[in-house]
Coordinates of C-alpha atoms and ligand atoms in Angstrom, one line a residue:
X1 CA 133.8 -113.6 113.4
X2 CA 134.4 -115.7 110.6
X3 CA 136.7 -114.4 108.2
X4 CA 134.2 -113.3 105.8
X5 CA 132.4 -111.4 108.2
X6 CA 135.3 -109.7 109.4
X7 CA 136.5 -108.8 105.9
X8 CA 132.5 -107.3 105.3
X9 CA 133.0 -105.5 108.8
X10 CA 136.4 -103.5 107.6
X11 CA 134.6 -102.8 104.6
X12 CA 131.5 -101.3 106.2
X13 CA 133.7 -99.2 108.8
X14 CA 136.1 -98.0 105.8
X15 CA 132.5 -96.6 104.2
X16 CA 131.6 -94.9 107.6
X17 CA 134.7 -92.9 108.4
X18 CA 133.2 -91.1 104.8
X19 CA 136.7 -91.3 103.3
X20 CA 135.3 -93.2 99.6
X21 CA 133.0 -90.3 99.0
X22 CA 135.0 -87.0 97.5
X23 CA 135.7 -87.6 93.9
X24 CA 139.0 -87.0 94.4
X25 CA 139.5 -90.2 95.9
X26 CA 137.1 -91.7 93.4
X27 CA 139.0 -90.6 90.7
X28 CA 142.7 -91.6 92.6
X29 CA 140.7 -95.6 92.4
X30 CA 139.9 -95.4 89.3
X31 CA 143.4 -94.3 87.9
X32 CA 144.7 -97.0 90.1
X33 CA 142.8 -99.3 88.7
X34 CA 143.5 -98.5 85.3
X35 CA 147.4 -99.0 86.2
X36 CA 145.9 -102.2 87.1
X37 CA 145.2 -103.1 83.9
X38 CA 148.2 -101.2 81.8
X39 CA 150.7 -103.1 83.7
X40 CA 149.5 -106.2 83.5
X41 CA 148.1 -107.1 80.4
X42 CA 150.6 -110.1 79.5
X43 CA 149.2 -111.7 83.2
X44 CA 145.7 -111.0 82.3
X45 CA 146.0 -112.3 78.8
X46 CA 147.8 -115.3 80.3
X47 CA 145.2 -116.2 83.1
X48 CA 142.4 -115.7 80.6
X49 CA 144.4 -118.1 78.1
X50 CA 144.9 -120.9 80.9
X51 CA 141.1 -120.6 81.8
X52 CA 139.3 -120.3 78.4
X53 CA 142.2 -120.4 75.8
X54 CA 141.2 -117.5 75.1
X55 CA 143.0 -116.2 72.1
X56 CA 145.6 -113.2 72.5
X57 CA 143.7 -110.3 70.6
X58 CA 140.1 -111.0 72.3
X59 CA 142.1 -110.9 75.6
X60 CA 143.4 -107.3 75.0
X61 CA 140.5 -106.3 73.6
X62 CA 137.4 -107.7 75.6
X63 CA 139.6 -107.7 79.1
X64 CA 141.9 -105.0 79.0
X65 CA 141.0 -102.2 76.4
X66 CA 137.1 -102.4 77.2
X67 CA 137.7 -101.7 80.9
X68 CA 140.1 -99.0 80.6
X69 CA 137.9 -97.0 77.3
X70 CA 134.7 -97.5 80.8
X71 CA 137.1 -95.9 83.0
X72 CA 138.8 -93.5 80.6
X73 CA 135.2 -92.7 80.0
X74 CA 133.6 -92.3 83.7
X75 CA 136.9 -90.3 84.5
X76 CA 136.0 -87.2 82.0
X77 CA 132.7 -87.3 83.0
X78 CA 132.4 -88.4 86.4
X79 CA 131.9 -84.3 87.9
X80 CA 129.1 -84.0 85.0
X81 CA 127.6 -87.3 86.4
X82 CA 127.6 -86.1 89.9
X83 CA 126.3 -83.2 89.5
X84 CA 123.2 -82.8 91.1
X85 CA 119.9 -81.8 89.4
X86 CA 117.8 -78.6 90.5
X87 CA 114.1 -78.4 89.6
X88 CA 112.9 -75.3 87.8
X89 CA 111.3 -72.3 90.5
X90 CA 107.5 -73.0 88.8
X91 CA 107.6 -76.7 89.5
X92 CA 107.5 -75.0 93.4
X93 CA 104.5 -73.5 93.4
X94 CA 102.9 -72.9 96.6
X95 CA 106.1 -72.9 98.5
X96 CA 107.8 -70.0 100.1
X97 CA 110.0 -67.4 98.1
X98 CA 113.6 -68.4 97.7
X99 CA 113.0 -72.2 98.3
X100 CA 114.8 -74.8 96.1
X101 CA 114.4 -78.1 95.4
X102 CA 116.7 -80.7 93.7
X103 CA 118.2 -84.5 93.7
X104 CA 121.9 -85.7 94.4
X105 CA 123.5 -89.0 94.6
X106 CA 124.6 -90.9 97.6
X107 CA 126.9 -93.9 98.1
X108 CA 124.6 -97.1 98.4
X109 CA 127.6 -98.0 101.0
X110 CA 129.4 -102.3 100.6
X111 CA 128.7 -103.1 97.5
X112 CA 129.0 -107.7 96.8
X113 CA 129.9 -108.6 93.1
X114 CA 129.6 -111.6 92.2
X115 CA 131.0 -112.6 88.6
X116 CA 130.8 -115.4 86.4
X117 CA 133.9 -117.3 84.0
X118 CA 133.6 -116.3 80.5
X119 CA 135.0 -112.6 80.7
X120 CA 136.0 -113.2 84.0
X121 CA 138.0 -110.0 84.2
X122 CA 135.9 -107.2 82.0
X123 CA 132.3 -108.6 84.0
X124 CA 134.5 -108.6 88.0
X125 CA 136.5 -105.1 87.4
X126 CA 134.3 -102.7 85.2
X127 CA 131.5 -103.2 87.9
X128 CA 134.1 -102.6 90.3
X129 CA 134.8 -99.7 88.9
X130 CA 130.8 -98.5 88.5
X131 CA 130.4 -99.3 92.2
X132 CA 134.0 -97.5 92.9
X133 CA 133.3 -94.1 91.0
X134 CA 129.7 -93.9 92.9
X135 CA 131.6 -93.6 96.5
X136 CA 131.1 -97.5 97.6
X137 CA 133.2 -100.1 99.5
X138 CA 133.3 -103.5 97.2
X139 CA 133.5 -106.6 97.6
X140 CA 134.4 -108.7 94.4
X141 CA 133.6 -113.0 94.2
X142 CA 135.8 -113.6 91.1
X143 CA 134.0 -116.7 89.5
X144 CA 136.0 -119.8 90.7
X145 CA 135.3 -121.7 87.2
X146 CA 137.8 -119.1 85.7
X147 CA 140.7 -120.1 88.7
X148 CA 143.9 -118.8 86.8
X149 CA 141.8 -115.5 86.6
X150 CA 140.1 -115.3 89.9
X151 CA 143.8 -116.1 91.6
X152 CA 145.9 -113.0 89.8
X153 CA 142.6 -110.5 90.6
X154 CA 142.5 -111.5 94.4
X155 CA 146.5 -110.7 94.1
X156 CA 146.4 -107.4 92.7
X157 CA 143.5 -105.7 93.2
X158 CA 144.7 -105.2 97.0
X159 CA 148.2 -104.3 95.1
X160 CA 146.1 -101.2 93.2
X161 CA 143.0 -100.2 94.8
X162 CA 143.0 -98.9 98.3
X163 CA 142.6 -102.5 100.7
X164 CA 140.1 -101.1 103.1
X165 CA 137.9 -100.5 101.0
X166 CA 138.1 -103.0 98.1
X167 CA 138.3 -106.6 98.8
X168 CA 138.8 -110.0 97.1
X169 CA 137.0 -113.2 98.4
X170 CA 137.9 -116.0 96.2
X171 CA 135.4 -119.3 96.2
X172 CA 132.5 -121.2 95.4
X173 CA 129.2 -122.2 96.2
X174 CA 130.1 -122.3 100.2
X175 CA 132.0 -119.1 100.3
X176 CA 129.0 -117.0 98.1
X177 CA 126.6 -118.9 100.4
X178 CA 128.1 -117.4 103.2
X179 CA 129.1 -113.8 101.5
X180 CA 125.3 -114.2 100.4
X181 CA 124.1 -114.3 104.3
X182 CA 125.9 -110.9 105.0
X183 CA 124.1 -107.8 104.9
X184 CA 125.5 -105.7 101.2
X185 CA 123.9 -102.2 100.3
X186 CA 123.3 -103.4 96.7
X187 CA 124.3 -107.1 95.1
X188 CA 125.8 -107.1 91.2
X189 CA 125.5 -110.5 90.1
X190 CA 126.4 -111.5 86.7
X191 CA 125.4 -115.1 85.5
X192 CA 122.3 -117.5 85.0
X193 CA 119.1 -116.9 85.9
X194 CA 118.8 -120.1 89.1
X195 CA 121.7 -118.7 90.7
X196 CA 119.9 -114.9 90.2
X197 CA 117.1 -116.7 92.0
X198 CA 119.1 -117.0 94.8
X199 CA 120.9 -113.9 94.9
X200 CA 117.4 -112.1 95.0
X201 CA 116.1 -114.4 98.4
X202 CA 119.5 -114.1 100.2
X203 CA 119.4 -109.9 99.5
X204 CA 116.1 -109.9 100.7
X205 CA 116.5 -111.0 103.7
X206 CA 118.2 -107.4 104.3
X207 CA 116.2 -105.4 101.7
X208 CA 119.0 -105.2 99.7
X209 CA 118.7 -103.9 95.9
X210 CA 120.0 -106.3 93.1
X211 CA 120.7 -105.9 89.3
X212 CA 121.2 -109.2 87.8
X213 CA 122.7 -109.4 85.1
X214 CA 121.8 -112.8 83.8
X215 CA 121.3 -114.2 80.0
X216 CA 118.8 -115.9 77.7
X217 CA 118.4 -116.9 73.9
X218 CA 119.6 -113.8 71.7
X219 CA 117.5 -113.7 68.7
X220 CA 118.4 -112.3 65.3
X221 CA 116.2 -111.8 62.8
X222 CA 117.5 -112.1 58.9
X223 CA 115.4 -110.5 56.4
X224 CA 115.3 -111.2 52.8
X225 CA 117.4 -109.5 50.1
X226 CA 120.3 -108.2 52.8
X227 CA 123.6 -108.8 51.5
X228 CA 124.3 -112.5 53.4
X229 CA 128.2 -111.9 52.9
X230 CA 128.1 -108.9 55.5
X231 CA 125.8 -110.4 57.6
X232 CA 127.8 -113.9 57.7
X233 CA 130.8 -112.0 58.6
X234 CA 129.4 -109.6 61.5
X235 CA 127.2 -113.1 63.0
X236 CA 129.8 -115.4 62.8
X237 CA 132.2 -112.6 64.5
X238 CA 129.6 -112.1 67.4
X239 CA 128.7 -116.2 67.0
X240 CA 132.1 -117.5 67.4
X241 CA 134.0 -115.5 70.1
X242 CA 135.0 -117.0 72.8
X243 CA 133.4 -120.1 71.8
X244 CA 130.5 -118.3 71.9
X245 CA 130.1 -118.1 75.8
X246 CA 129.3 -114.9 75.4
X247 CA 126.1 -113.5 77.3
X248 CA 125.0 -111.1 74.2
X249 CA 126.0 -113.4 71.8
X250 CA 123.7 -114.5 68.9
X251 CA 121.7 -117.5 70.4
X252 CA 119.5 -118.4 66.5
X253 CA 118.9 -117.2 64.0
X254 CA 115.3 -116.5 62.2
X255 CA 114.8 -116.3 58.6
X256 CA 112.6 -117.4 55.6
X257 CA 113.8 -121.1 54.2
X258 CA 115.4 -119.3 50.8
X259 CA 117.6 -116.6 53.1
X260 CA 118.2 -119.5 55.2
X261 CA 120.0 -122.1 52.5
X262 CA 122.3 -118.9 51.2
X263 CA 122.9 -117.7 54.6
X264 CA 124.6 -121.3 55.8
X265 CA 126.4 -121.3 52.5
X266 CA 128.0 -117.2 53.7
X267 CA 128.6 -118.3 57.3
X268 CA 130.7 -121.1 56.5
X269 CA 132.7 -118.9 53.7
X270 CA 132.7 -116.4 56.9
X271 CA 133.8 -119.0 59.6
X272 CA 137.0 -120.4 57.1
X273 CA 138.1 -117.0 56.8
X274 CA 138.6 -116.2 60.5
X275 CA 139.6 -119.3 61.6
X276 CA 140.8 -120.9 58.2
X277 CA 139.7 -124.5 57.0
X278 CA 140.3 -126.5 60.5
X279 CA 139.0 -123.8 63.4
X280 CA 140.5 -126.3 65.8
X281 CA 144.3 -125.4 64.6
X282 CA 143.4 -121.8 64.5
X283 CA 144.7 -119.3 67.6
X284 CA 142.1 -117.1 66.9
X285 CA 139.7 -119.8 68.3
X286 CA 138.9 -120.6 71.6
X287 CA 137.6 -124.0 74.1
X288 CA 134.5 -124.5 76.9
X289 CA 135.2 -123.9 79.6
X290 CA 134.7 -127.1 81.2
X291 CA 134.0 -131.1 80.7
X292 CA 130.3 -130.4 81.8
X293 CA 129.8 -127.1 79.7
X294 CA 131.2 -129.1 77.1
X295 CA 129.1 -132.2 77.3
X296 CA 125.6 -129.6 77.4
X297 CA 126.8 -127.9 74.5
X298 CA 127.4 -130.9 72.5
X299 CA 124.4 -132.9 73.3
X300 CA 123.2 -129.9 71.8
X301 CA 124.8 -130.8 67.8
X302 CA 122.0 -133.1 66.9
X303 CA 119.2 -130.8 67.1
X304 CA 119.3 -129.6 63.5
X305 CA 120.9 -131.0 60.0
X306 CA 124.9 -130.2 60.4
X307 CA 125.2 -127.0 57.7
X308 CA 128.6 -126.5 59.1
X309 CA 131.1 -128.2 61.6
X310 CA 130.2 -130.6 64.4
X311 CA 133.2 -132.0 65.2
X312 CA 134.3 -132.3 69.3
X313 CA 137.2 -133.4 71.3
X314 CA 136.5 -133.8 74.9
X315 CA 140.0 -133.7 75.8
X316 CA 140.7 -130.5 74.3
X317 CA 137.1 -128.9 75.2
X318 CA 137.0 -128.3 71.5
X319 CA 133.2 -128.0 69.8
X320 CA 134.1 -126.6 65.9
X321 CA 132.0 -123.9 65.3
X322 CA 129.1 -125.2 63.8
X323 CA 125.4 -124.2 62.3
X324 CA 122.4 -126.0 62.2
X325 CA 120.0 -126.2 59.7
X326 CA 116.2 -126.3 59.2
X327 CA 115.9 -127.0 63.4
X328 CA 112.4 -126.9 64.6
X329 CA 111.2 -125.1 67.8
X330 CA 110.9 -128.2 70.2
X331 CA 114.7 -129.4 69.5
X332 CA 116.7 -129.5 72.7
X333 CA 118.9 -126.6 70.9
X334 CA 115.7 -124.3 71.0
X335 CA 115.1 -125.0 75.0
X336 CA 117.8 -123.7 76.6
X337 CA 120.5 -120.6 76.3
X338 CA 123.5 -122.1 74.2
X339 CA 126.3 -120.4 75.6
X340 CA 128.5 -122.1 72.9
X341 CA 129.4 -122.0 69.0
X342 CA 126.6 -123.7 67.7
X343 CA 124.2 -121.5 65.7
X344 CA 120.2 -122.9 65.0
X345 CA 119.0 -121.5 61.8
X346 CA 115.0 -121.7 62.2
X347 CA 113.1 -121.0 59.2
X348 CA 110.1 -119.0 59.5
X349 CA 107.6 -117.6 57.1
X350 CA 108.5 -114.0 58.0
X351 CA 108.8 -111.2 60.2
X352 CA 104.9 -111.8 61.9
X353 CA 106.1 -115.0 62.2
X354 CA 109.6 -114.2 63.9
X355 CA 107.7 -111.6 66.0
X356 CA 105.4 -114.2 67.6
X357 CA 108.5 -116.8 67.9
X358 CA 110.0 -114.4 69.6
X359 CA 107.2 -113.0 71.7
X360 CA 106.5 -116.7 72.9
X361 CA 109.5 -117.0 74.9
X362 CA 111.7 -115.5 77.3
X363 CA 112.6 -111.8 76.9
X364 CA 116.3 -112.4 75.5
X365 CA 119.4 -109.9 76.9
X366 CA 120.1 -108.8 73.0
X367 CA 118.2 -108.8 69.9
X368 CA 119.4 -108.1 66.7
X369 CA 118.0 -107.8 63.2
X370 CA 119.7 -107.2 60.1
X371 CA 117.3 -105.4 57.6
X372 CA 117.0 -102.9 55.3
X373 CA 113.6 -102.3 55.8
X374 CA 112.8 -99.4 58.6
X375 CA 109.4 -101.2 58.7
X376 CA 111.0 -103.9 59.9
X377 CA 113.2 -101.9 62.2
X378 CA 109.7 -100.3 64.0
X379 CA 108.1 -103.5 64.0
X380 CA 111.5 -105.1 66.0
X381 CA 111.6 -102.3 68.8
X382 CA 107.9 -101.7 68.8
X383 CA 106.2 -105.4 69.1
X384 CA 109.3 -107.5 71.1
X385 CA 111.0 -106.5 74.2
X386 CA 114.6 -107.7 75.1
X387 CA 117.8 -105.7 77.3
X388 CA 119.1 -104.3 74.0
X389 CA 117.9 -103.9 70.7
X390 CA 120.7 -104.1 67.8
X391 CA 120.7 -103.5 64.1
X392 CA 123.4 -104.4 62.0
X393 CA 126.2 -105.4 64.1
X394 CA 125.1 -108.2 67.3
X395 CA 127.0 -107.1 70.4
X396 CA 128.2 -103.5 69.3
X397 CA 125.5 -102.6 71.6
X398 CA 128.1 -102.8 74.9
X399 CA 130.3 -100.8 73.4
X400 CA 128.6 -97.8 73.3
X401 CA 129.5 -96.4 77.5
X402 CA 126.5 -94.2 77.6
X403 CA 123.9 -97.3 76.9
X404 CA 122.7 -99.1 79.5
X405 CA 124.1 -102.4 79.3
X406 CA 121.1 -104.9 81.1
X407 CA 118.2 -107.4 80.8
X408 CA 114.3 -107.6 81.4
X409 CA 112.5 -110.2 82.9
X410 CA 114.5 -113.2 82.3
X411 CA 117.2 -111.9 81.4
X412 CA 118.1 -109.7 84.3
X413 CA 117.0 -106.8 86.1
X414 CA 118.7 -103.6 86.2
X415 CA 121.5 -102.1 83.9
X416 CA 125.4 -100.5 84.3
X417 CA 128.3 -99.0 81.7
X418 CA 128.5 -95.2 82.0
X419 CA 126.1 -93.0 83.9
X420 CA 124.3 -96.1 84.5
X421 CA 126.8 -97.6 86.7
X422 CA 126.9 -94.6 89.0
X423 CA 122.8 -94.5 88.8
X424 CA 123.2 -98.4 89.8
X425 CA 125.4 -97.6 92.5
X426 CA 123.8 -94.6 94.1
X427 CA 121.0 -93.7 95.9
X428 CA 118.9 -90.4 94.1
X429 CA 118.4 -88.3 97.2
X430 CA 115.6 -85.6 96.8
X431 CA 116.3 -82.2 98.8
X432 CA 114.4 -79.5 99.4
X433 CA 115.4 -76.2 100.5
X434 CA 113.1 -73.5 102.4
X435 CA 114.2 -70.5 103.6
X436 CA 114.0 -69.7 107.4
X437 CA 112.6 -66.0 106.3
Ligands
NAD1 P1 128.9 -118.9 87.1 O1 129.1 -120.5 87.5 O2 130.9 -118.5 87.5 O3 128.3 -118.6 88.3 C1 128.4 -116.8 88.3 C2 128.9 -116.5 90.3 O4 127.5 -117.5 90.9 C3 130.0 -117.5 90.4 O5 130.8 -116.1 91.3 C4 129.6 -118.3 91.6 O6 130.4 -118.7 92.3 C5 128.5 -117.9 91.6 N1 127.1 -119.3 92.0 C6 127.4 -120.4 91.4 N2 126.4 -121.5 92.2 C7 125.9 -121.1 93.0 C8 124.6 -121.0 94.1 N3 124.2 -122.2 94.1 N4 124.8 -120.5 94.9 C9 125.5 -119.0 95.3 N5 126.4 -118.7 94.6 C10 126.7 -119.2 93.5 O7 128.4 -118.5 85.5 P2 127.4 -119.1 84.7 O8 126.2 -119.1 85.8 O9 127.7 -120.5 84.2 O10 127.6 -118.1 84.0 C11 127.1 -118.4 82.6 C12 125.7 -117.7 82.6 O11 125.9 -116.3 82.9 C13 125.0 -117.4 81.1 O12 123.7 -117.7 81.7 C14 125.1 -116.4 80.7 O13 124.2 -115.6 79.9 C15 125.1 -115.1 81.9 N6 125.7 -114.4 81.6 C16 125.5 -112.6 81.3 C17 126.1 -111.6 81.4 C18 125.4 -110.3 81.9 O14 126.2 -109.2 81.6 N7 124.1 -110.3 81.2 C19 127.4 -112.0 81.0 C20 127.4 -113.1 81.3 C21 127.0 -114.3 81.5

C-alpha cells in the first residue's frame, strides 16, 4: 500500500469508528485549531513572508484573525446549525396520526481539501474547520507553491488536531494526482478552472461530490457622480492587497470616460497614501509568488496606457501597483484573470453597456458596484450573475460568515463559510417516523 493509500485508509477507518460524530468532539477540534492559530501567530506570519513577502498586518488579518473569527462563530452557532428540522403537521396529510418528518445533517465521511498558494493558511484551514465541524475526517493537501506555509501546516496540524482524523499530505501534481485516484466522500478544491476540471473528472470516477472555489475576472462598475476619493481608496485597498493575488480582487473597472479620467487621478492618490511614493520600499506591499506568475502578469502591462505604476523588477518579483487607462476589450489583459496588481479601466457609455459587457463574459466570482442609484443596484443584481455581489466595499462580503462564499459557472461550484460549510460537508438526510399503532 502506498503512503497516500494508507493515510486515506486510516482516515476512513477513524470515520467508521464514529468518533468524529459527537458534537463535543467537533468542538474540541475547533478549539484546538483555534489554539494552533493563537499559539503560532508569528510563525504563520514568518512563513507567509517567506512565500509571498506578505506584509505582517495582512498576514495577521487574513490568515490568522479571519480563521479565528470563523472558528468562534462556528463554536457559537454549531448546535443551532446542527439542529434537526421538523415539518409542520399539515405537510404530512394522508399519513397516520402521530407521524413526524424532518431532516438532519450527517457527516459525509472523509474529505479531501486541496488548497492554493495565495492565502495558503486561510484557504487550507477554514475548509478544514468546516469539514471537522460537520463531523468528517479530513486530508489536507496544501499548495506546493507556498512551500514554507505548507511545511508549517504539515508540522503543526498533527500537533493540535486528532492525528487519526486529520492528515496533511504535502506535494505538487504527482501527489495530487495520486490523491485524486483515491475515493473520498467530498473534494473541496480551491484554485484555477483547469485543475478544477481535472478534480471534477477524477471525482466523477467515484461519484464524489465536489466544491470548486475558482476565480475569474471580477468587474467593478463605477457610476457617475459618486465620491471618487472614497471609491479609489476602497478599490486600491482591495486590488493591491497581496499584490493583487486575491481571488475576489476587483479585476477591472467599467466606467464612463469622464469618470475614468477622474478615477485614475484618485487612484494614484490612494496608492500613494497606502504605499508612499515608491511602493517597492513599502512594508505594506507584497510580491508576486514566483517567476512564472511574474512573467505572466508583466506581459499584461502594455495592454493600455499607463495611468499609474508599470515598474517591475524580476529579481525581486516586484510589480508596482498599476492602473491601465483606455483598455480595449480585446487587449491581452482582458482575456484572462489578472491575479496581479494591474487594474485596467475599460470605458463604457453607461450601465446598459456595462451590463452587456459583463454578460458577454464568464460569470465572475464577484461583481462590485459603486453607485448612489437604487435602480442601478437593482439592475446589476437582476440582470447579471456572479458568485457574490458587493456594493460600496469590494471583498467585504466574504468577511460576513453567514453569507455563502463561492462562485457560479466558470467561477465555481458550491460554497462555504459559517452554516454553508456545514451544508457543504454534510448530507441532509430525510427522516420519517410513522407510529406502529
Ligand atoms: P495552485 O497552483 O496552488 O493550485 C491549487 C492546487 O491544485 C494546488 O494544491 C496544486 O498542487 C494543485 N494542482 C495544480 N496542478 C494540478 C494538476 N495538474 N493536477 C492536480 N492538482 C494540481 O493555485 P492556482 O490555481 O495558481 O491559484 C490561483 C487560482 O485560484 C486563481 O484562478 C484564483 O482566482 C483561484 N482562487 C480561488 C479562490 C476562491 O476561494 N474561489 C481562492 C483563491 C484562489
